[in-house]
mmCIF file of C-alpha atoms and ligand atoms in Angstrom:
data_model
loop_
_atom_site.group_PDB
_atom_site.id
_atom_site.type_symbol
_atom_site.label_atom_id
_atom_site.label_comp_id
_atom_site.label_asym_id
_atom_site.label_seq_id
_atom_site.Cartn_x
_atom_site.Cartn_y
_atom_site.Cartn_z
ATOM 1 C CA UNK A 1 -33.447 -62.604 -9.287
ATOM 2 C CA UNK A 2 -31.803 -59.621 -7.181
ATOM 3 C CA UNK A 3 -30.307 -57.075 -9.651
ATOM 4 C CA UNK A 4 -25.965 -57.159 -8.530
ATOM 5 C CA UNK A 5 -26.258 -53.833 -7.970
ATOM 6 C CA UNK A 6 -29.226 -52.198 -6.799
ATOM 7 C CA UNK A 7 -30.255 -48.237 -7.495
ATOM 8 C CA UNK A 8 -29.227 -47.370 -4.028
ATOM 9 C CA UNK A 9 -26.315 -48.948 -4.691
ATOM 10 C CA UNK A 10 -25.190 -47.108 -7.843
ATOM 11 C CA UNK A 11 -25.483 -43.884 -6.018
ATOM 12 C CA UNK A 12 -23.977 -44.792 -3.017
ATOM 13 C CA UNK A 13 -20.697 -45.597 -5.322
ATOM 14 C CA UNK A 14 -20.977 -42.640 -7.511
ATOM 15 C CA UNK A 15 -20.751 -40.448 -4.235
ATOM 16 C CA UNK A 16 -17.893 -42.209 -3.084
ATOM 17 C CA UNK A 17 -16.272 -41.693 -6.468
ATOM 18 C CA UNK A 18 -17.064 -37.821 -5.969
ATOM 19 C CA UNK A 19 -15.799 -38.217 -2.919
ATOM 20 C CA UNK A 20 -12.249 -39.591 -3.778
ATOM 21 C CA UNK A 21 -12.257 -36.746 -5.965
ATOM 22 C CA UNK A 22 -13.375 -34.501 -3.487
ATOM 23 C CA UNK A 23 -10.782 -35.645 -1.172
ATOM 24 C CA UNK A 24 -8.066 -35.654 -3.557
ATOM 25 C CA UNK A 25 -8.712 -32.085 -4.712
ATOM 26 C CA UNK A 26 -8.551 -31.195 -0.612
ATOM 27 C CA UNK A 27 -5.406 -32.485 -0.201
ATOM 28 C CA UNK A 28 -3.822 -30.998 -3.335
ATOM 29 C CA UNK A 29 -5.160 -27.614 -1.845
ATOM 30 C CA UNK A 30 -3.541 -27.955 1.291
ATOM 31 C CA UNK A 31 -0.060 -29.186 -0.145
ATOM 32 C CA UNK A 32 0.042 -26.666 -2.835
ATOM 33 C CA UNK A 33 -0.387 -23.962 -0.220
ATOM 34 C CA UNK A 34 2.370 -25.590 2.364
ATOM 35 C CA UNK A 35 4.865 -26.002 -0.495
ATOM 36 C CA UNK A 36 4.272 -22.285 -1.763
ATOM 37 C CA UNK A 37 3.450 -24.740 -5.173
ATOM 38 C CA UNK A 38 1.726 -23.600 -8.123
ATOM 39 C CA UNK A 39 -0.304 -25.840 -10.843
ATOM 40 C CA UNK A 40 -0.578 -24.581 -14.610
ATOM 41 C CA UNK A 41 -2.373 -26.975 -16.666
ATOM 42 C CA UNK A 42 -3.062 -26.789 -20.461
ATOM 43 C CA UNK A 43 -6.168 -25.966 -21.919
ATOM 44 C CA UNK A 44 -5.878 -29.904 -23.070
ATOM 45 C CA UNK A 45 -5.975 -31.285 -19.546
ATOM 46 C CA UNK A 46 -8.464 -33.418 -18.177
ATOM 47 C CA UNK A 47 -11.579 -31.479 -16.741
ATOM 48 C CA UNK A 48 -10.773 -31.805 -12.997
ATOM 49 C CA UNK A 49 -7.138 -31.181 -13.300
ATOM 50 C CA UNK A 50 -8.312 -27.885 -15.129
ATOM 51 C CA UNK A 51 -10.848 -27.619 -12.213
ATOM 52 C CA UNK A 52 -7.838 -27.263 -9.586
ATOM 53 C CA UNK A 53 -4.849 -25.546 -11.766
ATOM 54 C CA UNK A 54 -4.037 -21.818 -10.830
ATOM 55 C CA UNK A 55 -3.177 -20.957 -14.245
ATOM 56 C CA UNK A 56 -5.028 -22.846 -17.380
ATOM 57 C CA UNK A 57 -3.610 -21.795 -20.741
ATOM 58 C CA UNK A 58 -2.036 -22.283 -24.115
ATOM 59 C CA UNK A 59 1.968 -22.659 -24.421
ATOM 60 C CA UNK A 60 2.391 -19.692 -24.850
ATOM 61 C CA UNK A 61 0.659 -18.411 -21.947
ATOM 62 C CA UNK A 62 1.944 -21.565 -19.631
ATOM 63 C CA UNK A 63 5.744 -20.254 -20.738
ATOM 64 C CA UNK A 64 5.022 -16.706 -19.706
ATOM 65 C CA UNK A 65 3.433 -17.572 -16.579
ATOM 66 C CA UNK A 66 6.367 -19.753 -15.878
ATOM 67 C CA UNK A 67 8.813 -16.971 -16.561
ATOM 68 C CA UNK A 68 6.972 -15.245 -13.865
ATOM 69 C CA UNK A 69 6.020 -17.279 -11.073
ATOM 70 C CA UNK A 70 7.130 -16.476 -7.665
ATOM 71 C CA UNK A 71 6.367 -19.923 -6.619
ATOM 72 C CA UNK A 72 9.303 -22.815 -5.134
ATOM 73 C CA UNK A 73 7.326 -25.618 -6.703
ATOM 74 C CA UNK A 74 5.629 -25.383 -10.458
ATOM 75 C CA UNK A 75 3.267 -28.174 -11.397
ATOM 76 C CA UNK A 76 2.901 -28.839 -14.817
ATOM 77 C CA UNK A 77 0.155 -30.049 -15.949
ATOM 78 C CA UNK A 78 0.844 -30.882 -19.656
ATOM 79 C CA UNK A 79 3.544 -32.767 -21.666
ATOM 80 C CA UNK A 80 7.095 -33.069 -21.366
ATOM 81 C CA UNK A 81 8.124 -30.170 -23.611
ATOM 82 C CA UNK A 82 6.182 -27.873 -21.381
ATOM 83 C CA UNK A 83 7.574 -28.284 -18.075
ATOM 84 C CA UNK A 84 10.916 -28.978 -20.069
ATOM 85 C CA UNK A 85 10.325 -25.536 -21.031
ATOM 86 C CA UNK A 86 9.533 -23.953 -18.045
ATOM 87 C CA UNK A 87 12.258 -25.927 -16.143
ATOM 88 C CA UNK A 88 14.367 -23.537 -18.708
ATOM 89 C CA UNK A 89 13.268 -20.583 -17.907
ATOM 90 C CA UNK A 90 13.100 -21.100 -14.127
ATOM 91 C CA UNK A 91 16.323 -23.071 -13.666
ATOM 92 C CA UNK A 92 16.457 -21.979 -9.731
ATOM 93 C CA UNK A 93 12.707 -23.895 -9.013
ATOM 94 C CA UNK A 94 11.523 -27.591 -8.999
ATOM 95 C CA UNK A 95 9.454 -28.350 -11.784
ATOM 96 C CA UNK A 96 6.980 -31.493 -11.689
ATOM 97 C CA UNK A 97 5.172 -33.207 -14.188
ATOM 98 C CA UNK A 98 2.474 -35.746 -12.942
ATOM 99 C CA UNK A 99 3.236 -38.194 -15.487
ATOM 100 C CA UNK A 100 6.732 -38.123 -16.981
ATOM 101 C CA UNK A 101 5.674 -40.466 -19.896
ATOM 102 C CA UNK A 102 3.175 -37.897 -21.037
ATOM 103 C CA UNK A 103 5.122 -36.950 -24.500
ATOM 104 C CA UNK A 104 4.111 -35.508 -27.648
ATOM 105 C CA UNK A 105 4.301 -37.018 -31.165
ATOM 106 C CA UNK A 106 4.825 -33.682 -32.850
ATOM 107 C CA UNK A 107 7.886 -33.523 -30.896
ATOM 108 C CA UNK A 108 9.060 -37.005 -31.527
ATOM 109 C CA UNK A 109 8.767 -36.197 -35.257
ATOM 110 C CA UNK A 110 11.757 -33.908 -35.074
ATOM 111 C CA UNK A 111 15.274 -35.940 -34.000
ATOM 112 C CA UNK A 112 17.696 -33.277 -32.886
ATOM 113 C CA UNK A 113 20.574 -34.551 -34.381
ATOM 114 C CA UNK A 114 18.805 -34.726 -37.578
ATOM 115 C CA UNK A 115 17.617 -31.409 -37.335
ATOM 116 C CA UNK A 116 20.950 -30.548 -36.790
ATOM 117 C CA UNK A 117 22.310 -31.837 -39.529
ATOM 118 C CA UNK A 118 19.153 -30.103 -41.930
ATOM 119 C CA UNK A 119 20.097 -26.587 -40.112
ATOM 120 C CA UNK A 120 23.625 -27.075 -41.548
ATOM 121 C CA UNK A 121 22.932 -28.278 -44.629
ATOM 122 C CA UNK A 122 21.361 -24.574 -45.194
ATOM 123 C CA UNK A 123 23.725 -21.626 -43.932
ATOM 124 C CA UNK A 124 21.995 -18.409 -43.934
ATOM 125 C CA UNK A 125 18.810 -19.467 -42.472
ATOM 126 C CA UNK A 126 17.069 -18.366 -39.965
ATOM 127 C CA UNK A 127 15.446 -21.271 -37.530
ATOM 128 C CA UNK A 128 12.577 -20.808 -36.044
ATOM 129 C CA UNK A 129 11.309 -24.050 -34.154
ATOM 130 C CA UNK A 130 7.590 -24.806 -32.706
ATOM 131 C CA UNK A 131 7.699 -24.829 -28.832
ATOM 132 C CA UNK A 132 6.592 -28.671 -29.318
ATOM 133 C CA UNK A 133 10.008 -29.620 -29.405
ATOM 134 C CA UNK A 134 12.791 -30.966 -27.381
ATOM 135 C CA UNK A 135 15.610 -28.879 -25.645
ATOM 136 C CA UNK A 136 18.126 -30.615 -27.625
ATOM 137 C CA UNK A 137 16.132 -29.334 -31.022
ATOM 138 C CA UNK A 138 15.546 -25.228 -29.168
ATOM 139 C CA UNK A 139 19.567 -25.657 -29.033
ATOM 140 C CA UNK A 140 19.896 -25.815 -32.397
ATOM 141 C CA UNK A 141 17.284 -23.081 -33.057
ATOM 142 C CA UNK A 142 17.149 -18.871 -33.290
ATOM 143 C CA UNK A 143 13.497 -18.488 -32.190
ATOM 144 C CA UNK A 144 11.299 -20.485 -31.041
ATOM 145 C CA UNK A 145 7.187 -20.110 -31.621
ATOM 146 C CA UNK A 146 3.790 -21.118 -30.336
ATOM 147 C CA UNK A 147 0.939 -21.421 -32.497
ATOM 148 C CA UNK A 148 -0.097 -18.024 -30.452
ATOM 149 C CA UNK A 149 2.523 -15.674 -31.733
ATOM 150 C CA UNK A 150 4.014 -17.078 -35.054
ATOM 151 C CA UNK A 151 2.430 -15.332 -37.511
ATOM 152 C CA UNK A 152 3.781 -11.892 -35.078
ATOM 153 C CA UNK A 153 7.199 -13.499 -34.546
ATOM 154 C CA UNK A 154 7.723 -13.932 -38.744
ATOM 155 C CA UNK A 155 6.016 -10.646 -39.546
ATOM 156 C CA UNK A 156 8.863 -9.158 -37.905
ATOM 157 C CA UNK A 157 11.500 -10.717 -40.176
ATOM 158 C CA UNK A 158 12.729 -9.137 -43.339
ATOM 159 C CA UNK A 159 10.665 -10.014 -46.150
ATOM 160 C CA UNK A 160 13.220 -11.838 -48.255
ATOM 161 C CA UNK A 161 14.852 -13.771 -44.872
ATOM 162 C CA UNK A 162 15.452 -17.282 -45.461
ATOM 163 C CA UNK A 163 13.657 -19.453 -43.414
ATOM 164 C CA UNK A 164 13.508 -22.812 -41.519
ATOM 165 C CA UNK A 165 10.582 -23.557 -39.781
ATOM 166 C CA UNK A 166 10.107 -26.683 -37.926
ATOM 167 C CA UNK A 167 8.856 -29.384 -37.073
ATOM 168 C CA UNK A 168 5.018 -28.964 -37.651
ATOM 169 C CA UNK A 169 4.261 -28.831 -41.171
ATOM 170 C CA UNK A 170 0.671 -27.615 -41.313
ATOM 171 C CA UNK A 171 1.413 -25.155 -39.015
ATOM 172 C CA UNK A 172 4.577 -24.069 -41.373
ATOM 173 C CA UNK A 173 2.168 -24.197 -43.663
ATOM 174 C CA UNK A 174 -0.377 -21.858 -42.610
ATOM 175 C CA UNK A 175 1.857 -19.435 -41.511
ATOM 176 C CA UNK A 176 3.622 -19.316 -45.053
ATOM 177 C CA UNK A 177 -0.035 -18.829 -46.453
ATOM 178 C CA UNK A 178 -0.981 -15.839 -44.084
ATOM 179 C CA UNK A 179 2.522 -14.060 -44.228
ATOM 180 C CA UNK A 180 3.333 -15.054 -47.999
ATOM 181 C CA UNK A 181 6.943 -16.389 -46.683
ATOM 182 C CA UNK A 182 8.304 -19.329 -48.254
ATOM 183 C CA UNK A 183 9.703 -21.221 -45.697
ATOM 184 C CA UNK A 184 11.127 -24.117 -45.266
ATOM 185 C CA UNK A 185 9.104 -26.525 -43.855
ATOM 186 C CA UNK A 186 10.357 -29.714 -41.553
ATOM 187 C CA UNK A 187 7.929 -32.562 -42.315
ATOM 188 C CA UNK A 188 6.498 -33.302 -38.665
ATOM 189 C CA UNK A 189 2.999 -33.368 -37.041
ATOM 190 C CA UNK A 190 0.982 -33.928 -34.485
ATOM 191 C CA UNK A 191 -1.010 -37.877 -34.469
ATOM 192 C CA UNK A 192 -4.197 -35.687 -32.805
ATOM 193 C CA UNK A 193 -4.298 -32.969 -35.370
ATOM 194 C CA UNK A 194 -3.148 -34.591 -38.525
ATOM 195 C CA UNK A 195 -5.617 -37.085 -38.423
ATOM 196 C CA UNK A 196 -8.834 -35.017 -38.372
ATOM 197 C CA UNK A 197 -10.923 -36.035 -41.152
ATOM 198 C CA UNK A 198 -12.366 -33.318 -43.992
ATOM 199 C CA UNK A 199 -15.776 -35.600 -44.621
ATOM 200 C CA UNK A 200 -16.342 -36.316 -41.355
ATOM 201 C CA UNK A 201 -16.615 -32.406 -40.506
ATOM 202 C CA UNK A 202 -18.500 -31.708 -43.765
ATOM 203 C CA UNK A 203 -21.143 -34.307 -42.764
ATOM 204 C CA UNK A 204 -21.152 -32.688 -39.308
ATOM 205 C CA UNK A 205 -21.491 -29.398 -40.735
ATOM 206 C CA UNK A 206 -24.255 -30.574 -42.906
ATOM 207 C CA UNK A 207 -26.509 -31.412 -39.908
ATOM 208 C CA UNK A 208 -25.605 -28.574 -38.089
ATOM 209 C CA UNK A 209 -25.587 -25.369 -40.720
ATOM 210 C CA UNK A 210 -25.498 -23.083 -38.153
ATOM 211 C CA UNK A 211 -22.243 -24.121 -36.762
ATOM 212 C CA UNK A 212 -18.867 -22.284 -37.555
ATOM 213 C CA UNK A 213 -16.119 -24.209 -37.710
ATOM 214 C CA UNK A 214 -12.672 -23.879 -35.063
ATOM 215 C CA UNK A 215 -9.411 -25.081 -36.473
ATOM 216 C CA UNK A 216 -6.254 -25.507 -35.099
ATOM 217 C CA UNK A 217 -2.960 -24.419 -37.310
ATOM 218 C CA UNK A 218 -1.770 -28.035 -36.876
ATOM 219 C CA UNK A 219 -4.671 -29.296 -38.522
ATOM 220 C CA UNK A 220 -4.006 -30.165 -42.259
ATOM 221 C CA UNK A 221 -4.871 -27.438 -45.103
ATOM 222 C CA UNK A 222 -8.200 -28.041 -46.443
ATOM 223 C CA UNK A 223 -9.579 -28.082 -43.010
ATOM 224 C CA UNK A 224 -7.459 -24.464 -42.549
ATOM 225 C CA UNK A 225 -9.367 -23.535 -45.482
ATOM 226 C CA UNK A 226 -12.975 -24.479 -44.647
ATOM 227 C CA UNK A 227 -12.437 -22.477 -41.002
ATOM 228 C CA UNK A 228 -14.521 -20.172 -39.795
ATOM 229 C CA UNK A 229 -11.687 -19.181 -37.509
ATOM 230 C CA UNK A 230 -7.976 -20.889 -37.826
ATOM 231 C CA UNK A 231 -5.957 -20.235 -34.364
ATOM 232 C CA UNK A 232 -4.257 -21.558 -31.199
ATOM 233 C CA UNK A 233 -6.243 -22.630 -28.188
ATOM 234 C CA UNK A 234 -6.059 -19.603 -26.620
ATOM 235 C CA UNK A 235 -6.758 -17.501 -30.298
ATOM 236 C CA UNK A 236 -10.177 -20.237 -30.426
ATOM 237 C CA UNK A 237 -11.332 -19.583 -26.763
ATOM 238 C CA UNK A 238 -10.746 -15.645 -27.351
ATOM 239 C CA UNK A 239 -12.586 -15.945 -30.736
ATOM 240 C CA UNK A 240 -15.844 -17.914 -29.227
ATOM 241 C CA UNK A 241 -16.582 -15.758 -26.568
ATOM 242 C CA UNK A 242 -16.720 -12.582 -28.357
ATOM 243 C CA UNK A 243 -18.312 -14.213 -31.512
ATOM 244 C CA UNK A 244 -22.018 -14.108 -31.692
ATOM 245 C CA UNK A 245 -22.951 -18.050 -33.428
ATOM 246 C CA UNK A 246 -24.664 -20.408 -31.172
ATOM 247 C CA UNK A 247 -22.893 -23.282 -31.895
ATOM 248 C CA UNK A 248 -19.123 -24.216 -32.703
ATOM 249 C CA UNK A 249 -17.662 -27.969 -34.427
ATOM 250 C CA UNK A 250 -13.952 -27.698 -32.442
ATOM 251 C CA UNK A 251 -11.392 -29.135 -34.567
ATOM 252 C CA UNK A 252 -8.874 -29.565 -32.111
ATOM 253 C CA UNK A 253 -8.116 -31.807 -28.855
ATOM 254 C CA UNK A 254 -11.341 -32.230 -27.092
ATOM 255 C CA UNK A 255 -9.930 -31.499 -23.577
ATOM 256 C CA UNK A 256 -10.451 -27.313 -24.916
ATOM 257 C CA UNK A 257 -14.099 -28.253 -24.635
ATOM 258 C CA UNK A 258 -14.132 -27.855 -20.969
ATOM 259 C CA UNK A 259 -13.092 -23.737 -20.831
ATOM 260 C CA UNK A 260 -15.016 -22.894 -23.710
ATOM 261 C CA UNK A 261 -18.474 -24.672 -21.727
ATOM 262 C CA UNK A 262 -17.038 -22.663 -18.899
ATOM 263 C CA UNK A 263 -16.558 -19.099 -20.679
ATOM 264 C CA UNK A 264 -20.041 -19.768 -22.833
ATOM 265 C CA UNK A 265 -21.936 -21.688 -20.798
ATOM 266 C CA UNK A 266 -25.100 -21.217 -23.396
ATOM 267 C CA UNK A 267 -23.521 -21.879 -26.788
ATOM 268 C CA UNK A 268 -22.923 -25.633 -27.855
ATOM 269 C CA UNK A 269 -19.636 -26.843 -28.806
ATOM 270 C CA UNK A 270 -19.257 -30.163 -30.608
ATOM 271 C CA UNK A 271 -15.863 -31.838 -30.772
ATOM 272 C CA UNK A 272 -15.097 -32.791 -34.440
ATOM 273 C CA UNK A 273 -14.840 -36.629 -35.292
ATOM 274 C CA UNK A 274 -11.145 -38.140 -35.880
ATOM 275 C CA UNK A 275 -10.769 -40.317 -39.322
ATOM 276 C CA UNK A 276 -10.548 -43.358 -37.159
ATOM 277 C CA UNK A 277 -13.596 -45.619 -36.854
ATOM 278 C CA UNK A 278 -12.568 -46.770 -33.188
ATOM 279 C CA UNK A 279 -12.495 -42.738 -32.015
ATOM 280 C CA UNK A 280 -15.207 -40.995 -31.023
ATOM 281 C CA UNK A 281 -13.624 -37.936 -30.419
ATOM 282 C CA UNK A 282 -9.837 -36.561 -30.205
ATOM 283 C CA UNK A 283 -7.978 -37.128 -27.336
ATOM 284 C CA UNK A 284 -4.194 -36.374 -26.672
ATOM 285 C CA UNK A 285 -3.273 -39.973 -25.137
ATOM 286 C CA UNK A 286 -0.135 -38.055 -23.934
ATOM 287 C CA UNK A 287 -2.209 -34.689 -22.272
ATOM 288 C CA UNK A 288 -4.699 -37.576 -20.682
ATOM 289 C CA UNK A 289 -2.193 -39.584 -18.869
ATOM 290 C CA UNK A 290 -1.442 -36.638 -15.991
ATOM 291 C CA UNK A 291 -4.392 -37.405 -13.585
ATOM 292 C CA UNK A 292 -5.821 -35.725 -10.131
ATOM 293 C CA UNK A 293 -4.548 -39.081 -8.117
ATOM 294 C CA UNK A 294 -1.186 -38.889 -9.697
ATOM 295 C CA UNK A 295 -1.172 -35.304 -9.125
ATOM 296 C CA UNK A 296 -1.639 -34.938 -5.551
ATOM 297 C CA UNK A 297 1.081 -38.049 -5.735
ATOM 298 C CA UNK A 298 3.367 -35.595 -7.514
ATOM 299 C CA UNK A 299 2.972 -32.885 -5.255
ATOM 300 C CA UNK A 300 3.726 -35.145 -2.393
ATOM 301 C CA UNK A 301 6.033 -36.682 -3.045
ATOM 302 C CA UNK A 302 7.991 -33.867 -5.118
ATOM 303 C CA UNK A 303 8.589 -36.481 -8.111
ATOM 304 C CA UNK A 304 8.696 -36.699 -11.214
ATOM 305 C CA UNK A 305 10.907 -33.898 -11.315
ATOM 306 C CA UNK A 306 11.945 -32.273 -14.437
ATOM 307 C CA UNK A 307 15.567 -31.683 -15.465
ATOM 308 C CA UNK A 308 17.697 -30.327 -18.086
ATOM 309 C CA UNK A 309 21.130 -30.434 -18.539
ATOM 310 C CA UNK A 310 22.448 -26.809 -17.432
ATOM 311 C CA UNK A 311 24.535 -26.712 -20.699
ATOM 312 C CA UNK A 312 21.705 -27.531 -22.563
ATOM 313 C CA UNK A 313 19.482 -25.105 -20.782
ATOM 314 C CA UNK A 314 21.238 -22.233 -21.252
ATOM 315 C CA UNK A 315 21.444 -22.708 -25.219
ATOM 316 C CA UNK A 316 17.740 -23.548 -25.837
ATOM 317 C CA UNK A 317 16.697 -20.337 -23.118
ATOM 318 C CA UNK A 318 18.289 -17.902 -26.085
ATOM 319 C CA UNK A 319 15.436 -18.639 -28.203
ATOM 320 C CA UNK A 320 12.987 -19.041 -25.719
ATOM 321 C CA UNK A 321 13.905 -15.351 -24.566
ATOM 322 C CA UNK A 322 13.933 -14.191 -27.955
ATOM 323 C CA UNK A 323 10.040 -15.560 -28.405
ATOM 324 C CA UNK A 324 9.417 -13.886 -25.383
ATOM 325 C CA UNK A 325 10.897 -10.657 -26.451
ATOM 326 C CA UNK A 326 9.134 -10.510 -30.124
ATOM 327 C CA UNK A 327 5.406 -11.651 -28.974
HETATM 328 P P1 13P B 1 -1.372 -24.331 -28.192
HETATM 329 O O1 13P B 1 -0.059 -23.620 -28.262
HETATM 330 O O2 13P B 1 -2.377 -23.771 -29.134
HETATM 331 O O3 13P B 1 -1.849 -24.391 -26.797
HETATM 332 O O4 13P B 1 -1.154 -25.826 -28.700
HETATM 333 C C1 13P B 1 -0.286 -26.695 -28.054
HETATM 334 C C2 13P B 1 -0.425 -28.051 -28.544
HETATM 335 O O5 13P B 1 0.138 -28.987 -28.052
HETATM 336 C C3 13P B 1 -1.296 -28.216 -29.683
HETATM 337 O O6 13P B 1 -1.436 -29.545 -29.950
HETATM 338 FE FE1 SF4 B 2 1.661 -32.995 -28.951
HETATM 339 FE FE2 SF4 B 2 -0.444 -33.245 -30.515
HETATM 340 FE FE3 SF4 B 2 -0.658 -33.901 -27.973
HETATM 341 FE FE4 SF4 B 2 -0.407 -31.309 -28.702
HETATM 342 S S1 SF4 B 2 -2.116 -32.670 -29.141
HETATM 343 S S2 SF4 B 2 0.693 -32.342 -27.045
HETATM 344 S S3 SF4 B 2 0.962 -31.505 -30.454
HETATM 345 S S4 SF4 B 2 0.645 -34.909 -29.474
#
């Protein structure tokens, strides 16, 4: 019987996949450069929206950029936060998000008004909140924090300064550890992070002794403490290509993958098993859902457009510009 789909076939539709592709990635070129547009994605991104961003980096880096940008149009390719974020600190430019459903658990573990209500149930602190967090929570907050500058940020508070720190926990956590503050710690996290599993990566690290091992900060402790290297995305990427192993287990969201191959394209990197059976590897449903078809849609179309209530705005920037200030 005649195979359905014959060898020629196959190729003929994988070309006019990488075609599509192709095409798509033309036309977001030539819109981006009409519309005076740029595109920051996060290191978490699918590959081929990396492949086309301007600017590829960690929160932190994605804020600063943002603060920046001489651009009428900024594309954000990330979660809502982040172009929440930058919509803050460029009030005057249209921000985008490809997918305006693309969320983040971490933040949905902190309700502002419940935040609120913890912040006033302790006078005298000092809040510091995680940038994964609403606008409504920054409001309510004195500085805000990326994984890439908290340890600086509470350094430069006096030693005996009470302390909020919210919502992540592990991260809280780690940071008390390295600074030997006792803060007090919102009990959030992040579904990706939180669910890595400690005998998954010890059986990995068994077959491959040669390995070090990358953790994120919101990873939970005993993986922070079997780390060759603890650290944001951009802290991991700067780590790996000055470092002289071979071979890496990443204990974050597999999307970092991509720049790291890029940067070290001879050392191996192997994306740590999550504690669920059904995953293979870790993947932020939320970072995934921004693709290169809705992306050229978005720049099209200027929509999904991020706003924030100018109120709103102007309390949660105070933070925001203190961060910005202290790192
Ligand atoms: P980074 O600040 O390290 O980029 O992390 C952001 C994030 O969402 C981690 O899950
Ligand atoms: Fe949020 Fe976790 Fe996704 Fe980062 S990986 S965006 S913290 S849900």
């Amino acid at each position: 019987m005649e195979p359905k789909v014959r060898r020629g076939d196959e190729e003929l539709l994988r070309d006019e996949g990488h075609l599509e592709a192709a095409e798509l990635k033309r036309r977001i070129a030539a819109l981006k450069k009409e519309k005076n547009a740029v595109i920051m994605a996060h290191y978490y991104q699918r590959d081929e929206i990396q492949e086309v961003a301007d600017y590829i980096g960690d929160s932190l880096a994605l804020a600063r950029k943002a603060a920046t940008t001489d651009a009428d149009i900024i594309v954000m390719c990330g979660v809502h936060f982040m172009g929440e974020t930058a919509k803050i600190l460029c009030p005057d430019r249209k921000v985008l998000i490809p997918d305006p459903e693309a969320g983040c658990s971490l933040a949905d573990s902190c309700d502002a008004d419940e935040f609120a209500r913890f912040v006033e149930a302790h006078p005298g602190y000092t809040v510091i909140s995680y940038v994964n967090t609403s606008a409504a929570v920054k409001a309510h907050t004195d500085i805000v924090v990326t994984s890439g500058n908290a340890r600086k940020i509470v350094e430069q508070l006096p030693q005996d300064a009470k302390i909020i720190f919210g919502p992540d926990r592990n991260l809280g956590g780690y940071i008390n550890s390295v600074t030997g503050r006792d803060m007090l710690l919102w009990d959030g996290a992040c579904h990706v992070h939180d669910r890595f599993s400690l005998d998954k990566i010890l059986a990995m690290k068994k077959e491959h002794p040669g390995a070090k091992i990358l953790v994120h900060p919101e990873c939970r402790k005993p993986l922070q403490l079997i780390a060759d290297k603890v650290g944001s995305t951009a802290a991991l990427l700067a780590f790996v290509s000055e470092d002289d192993a071979k071979e890496y287990i990443v204990v974050t969201e597999s999307g970092i993958l991509f720049e790291m191959r890029r940067k070290c394209p001879e050392k191996v990197f192997l994306a740590a098993p999550a504690d669920d059976a059904e995953c293979q590897c870790n993947h932020c449903e939320y970072m995934k859902l921004n693709t290169l078809q809705k992306l050229y849609e978005t720049l099209r179309d200027e929509a999904p457009e991020i706003t924030v209530d100018p109120d709103l705005a102007r309390e949660a920037l105070k933070p925001i510009n203190r961060m910005l200030e202290m790192s």
